[in-house]
XYZ file of C-alpha atoms in Angstrom:
237
model
C -9.024 2.318 -17.550
C -7.580 4.758 -15.064
C -8.310 5.475 -11.404
C -7.672 9.000 -10.168
C -6.004 8.996 -6.773
C -6.252 12.224 -4.838
C -3.475 12.829 -2.251
C -4.193 10.813 0.910
C -7.383 9.443 -0.649
C -6.740 6.139 1.120
C -6.013 6.258 4.844
C -4.129 2.962 4.613
C -1.349 4.546 2.528
C -0.602 7.218 5.140
C 2.632 6.900 7.107
C 0.772 6.040 10.338
C -0.311 2.755 8.780
C 2.508 1.971 6.346
C 5.394 2.815 8.695
C 3.973 1.771 12.061
C 0.862 -0.411 12.031
C 1.586 -2.520 8.953
C 5.364 -2.338 9.319
C 7.903 -2.975 6.515
C 6.079 -3.249 3.201
C 6.549 -6.055 0.705
C 9.661 -5.945 -1.433
C 11.969 -3.027 -2.165
C 11.148 -0.643 -4.979
C 12.446 -1.903 -8.305
C 13.576 -0.003 -11.363
C 11.352 -0.732 -14.315
C 10.088 0.530 -17.651
C 6.483 0.705 -16.529
C 6.019 4.416 -17.109
C 3.286 5.649 -19.426
C 5.688 6.884 -22.093
C 7.920 3.794 -22.008
C 5.040 1.373 -22.475
C 3.067 3.483 -24.917
C 6.148 3.688 -27.134
C 6.951 -0.008 -26.778
C 6.381 -0.692 -30.463
C 8.625 2.254 -31.420
C 11.749 1.030 -29.650
C 13.029 -0.388 -32.930
C 12.210 1.384 -36.152
C 12.615 -1.723 -38.251
C 10.054 -3.731 -36.268
C 6.389 -3.229 -36.991
C 3.850 -3.747 -34.190
C 2.100 -7.057 -34.076
C -1.503 -6.249 -34.924
C -2.650 -9.321 -33.003
C -1.155 -8.225 -29.660
C -1.961 -5.507 -27.148
C 0.499 -4.349 -24.486
C -1.516 -4.226 -21.264
C -0.055 -2.380 -18.306
C -1.553 -3.451 -14.975
C -1.051 -1.032 -12.073
C -2.343 -2.065 -8.655
C -2.543 -0.192 -5.356
C -1.624 -2.546 -2.492
C -1.486 -0.581 0.779
C -1.337 -3.629 3.096
C 1.400 -6.131 2.333
C 3.578 -8.092 4.762
C 7.357 -7.848 4.522
C 8.799 -10.168 1.877
C 5.451 -10.836 0.234
C 5.035 -10.217 -3.483
C 2.109 -9.443 -5.761
C 1.319 -11.565 -8.810
C -1.156 -11.613 -11.655
C -2.980 -14.757 -12.735
C -5.676 -15.203 -15.331
C -6.957 -16.713 -18.532
C -4.952 -16.829 -21.744
C -1.352 -17.627 -22.552
C -0.039 -14.258 -21.367
C -1.444 -14.769 -17.855
C -0.665 -18.470 -17.574
C -4.166 -19.886 -18.000
C -4.702 -19.742 -14.212
C -1.641 -21.921 -13.660
C 0.136 -20.654 -10.494
C 3.437 -21.866 -11.926
C 3.046 -19.374 -14.790
C 1.906 -16.365 -12.754
C 3.178 -12.890 -13.645
C 5.140 -11.148 -10.890
C 4.375 -7.470 -10.471
C 7.171 -4.974 -9.809
C 7.159 -2.607 -6.853
C 6.848 0.837 -8.455
C 6.905 2.694 -5.133
C 4.062 4.513 -3.363
C 2.439 1.087 -2.719
C 1.889 0.597 -6.446
C 2.732 -2.660 -8.205
C 2.842 -3.027 -11.963
C 3.339 -5.462 -14.803
C 3.188 -5.332 -18.586
C 1.958 -8.325 -20.562
C 1.347 -8.751 -24.272
C -2.099 -10.220 -24.775
C -3.620 -11.662 -27.921
C -6.654 -9.738 -29.055
C -8.466 -13.051 -29.318
C -8.057 -13.501 -25.518
C -10.263 -10.478 -24.759
C -12.328 -9.970 -22.688
C -9.485 -10.777 -20.329
C -10.331 -12.593 -17.090
C -7.836 -12.321 -14.221
C -7.169 -11.955 -10.495
C -4.370 -10.609 -8.326
C -2.708 -12.790 -5.706
C -0.130 -12.445 -2.940
C 2.680 -14.963 -2.398
C 5.190 -15.279 0.445
C 8.976 -15.486 0.278
C 8.840 -19.230 -0.369
C 6.508 -18.669 -3.308
C 3.536 -20.113 -1.431
C 0.118 -18.629 -2.081
C -1.019 -16.406 0.799
C -4.374 -15.538 -0.730
C -6.084 -14.449 -3.902
C -8.218 -11.368 -3.782
C -11.883 -11.903 -3.063
C -14.824 -11.523 -5.434
C -15.230 -13.020 -8.888
C -12.415 -12.688 -11.427
C -11.960 -9.257 -12.942
C -12.647 -8.649 -16.590
C -11.145 -6.160 -19.022
C -12.635 -5.437 -22.423
C -10.683 -4.364 -25.453
C -11.683 -0.889 -26.703
C -13.600 -0.759 -29.951
C -10.550 0.426 -31.823
C -8.673 -1.717 -34.337
C -5.540 0.403 -33.864
C -5.367 -0.250 -30.094
C -1.829 -1.300 -29.161
C -1.663 -0.203 -25.509
C -4.143 -0.589 -22.681
C -3.746 0.766 -19.144
C -5.507 -0.973 -16.246
C -5.343 0.921 -12.926
C -6.980 -0.782 -9.932
C -7.120 -1.392 -6.173
C -6.403 -4.744 -4.536
C -9.467 -6.537 -3.108
C -8.444 -7.992 0.253
C -10.028 -11.171 1.542
C -10.917 -9.347 4.748
C -11.380 -5.770 5.914
C -8.699 -4.529 8.274
C -10.117 -3.523 11.631
C -8.314 -2.145 14.656
C -9.434 -0.830 18.030
C -7.573 1.960 19.775
C -7.599 4.490 22.561
C -7.521 8.307 22.576
C -5.825 9.916 25.553
C -3.869 13.138 26.197
C -0.263 12.711 27.305
C -0.893 14.718 30.490
C -3.288 11.955 31.599
C -0.650 9.220 31.372
C 0.509 9.519 34.961
C 2.668 6.691 36.264
C 4.599 6.087 39.488
C 7.720 7.531 37.842
C 6.119 10.719 36.511
C 6.104 13.986 38.445
C 2.401 14.778 38.738
C 1.613 14.985 35.047
C 1.992 12.558 32.154
C 5.342 12.623 30.391
C 6.846 11.476 27.102
C 8.433 8.497 28.857
C 4.976 7.340 29.966
C 3.912 6.815 26.356
C 6.019 3.645 26.239
C 4.065 2.206 29.165
C 0.854 3.019 27.309
C 2.153 1.285 24.191
C 3.114 -1.828 26.164
C -0.327 -1.969 27.796
C -2.106 -1.444 24.467
C -0.158 -4.320 22.945
C -1.090 -6.608 25.829
C -4.817 -5.947 25.443
C -4.782 -6.098 21.637
C -5.191 -2.417 20.799
C -3.610 -1.241 17.554
C -3.993 2.550 17.688
C -3.124 5.282 20.187
C -4.225 8.841 19.601
C -2.891 11.702 21.722
C -3.563 15.424 21.789
C -0.937 17.768 20.303
C 2.291 17.866 22.332
C 3.807 21.027 20.832
C 5.016 23.875 23.022
C 2.157 26.302 23.818
C 4.061 28.718 26.038
C 1.852 29.817 28.937
C -1.368 28.862 27.179
C -2.794 25.649 28.712
C -4.620 24.633 25.522
C -2.775 21.925 23.559
C -4.193 23.458 20.374
C -2.408 26.811 20.838
C 1.036 25.746 19.674
C 3.662 28.440 19.232
C 5.923 26.143 17.207
C 5.448 23.230 14.838
C 8.810 21.773 15.921
C 9.255 22.461 19.647
C 7.763 19.954 22.075
C 6.205 21.107 25.325
C 8.789 20.970 28.153
C 6.097 20.051 30.678
C 6.202 16.486 29.324
C 9.934 16.075 29.948
C 10.935 13.563 32.591
C 13.382 15.438 34.804
C 15.061 12.270 36.103
C 15.802 11.115 32.551
C 17.291 14.487 31.667
C 19.463 14.458 34.790
C 20.758 10.999 33.957
């Protein structure tokens, strides 16, 4: 079962959220053999070993856009391979990068349909929360030769992230230290105020150089910032 992910299909995996709002994400990326080819050819790694007809290699891939620093993602479920819902026998999922976590388990065909849930644990291995809704279920395809099954899913959070914010152009951020128009240095004051009142987002108009055109949408460069927002005192210092 595969889930197509178009570029930027989930706003929570954009850099604005992952790098700023959510902060450092989970654990570092880990090298693994979770690629399609590596797992699909698992039974061919040794020519003298025949595949066990009673087992299926199941690759679980999970998109987890919101994860606190140091937290890890685990898989729990029914059957010996998933620990029979025993948290002491949970399966840790590897960080594959791009907010994807994966694990490969070898499941007895007799354990299908497979019932399971994903869970998040902290650095001390304490349960933070299991995903909401009833346990997931995966059926075995009607194919006696099935040796590999791919499960591609999204994490179900216990709550929906919500955040209020403010939209304001930089030229409106006038402070006692600015020179008649908002400046880059005034953004920090706006950030401090937003934090005090519990806001999580700040949206500003484009700040690129527009030459003599007053419209912030008439940028003449994608790199140059508009000099009108420079604080002269800071430059002099």
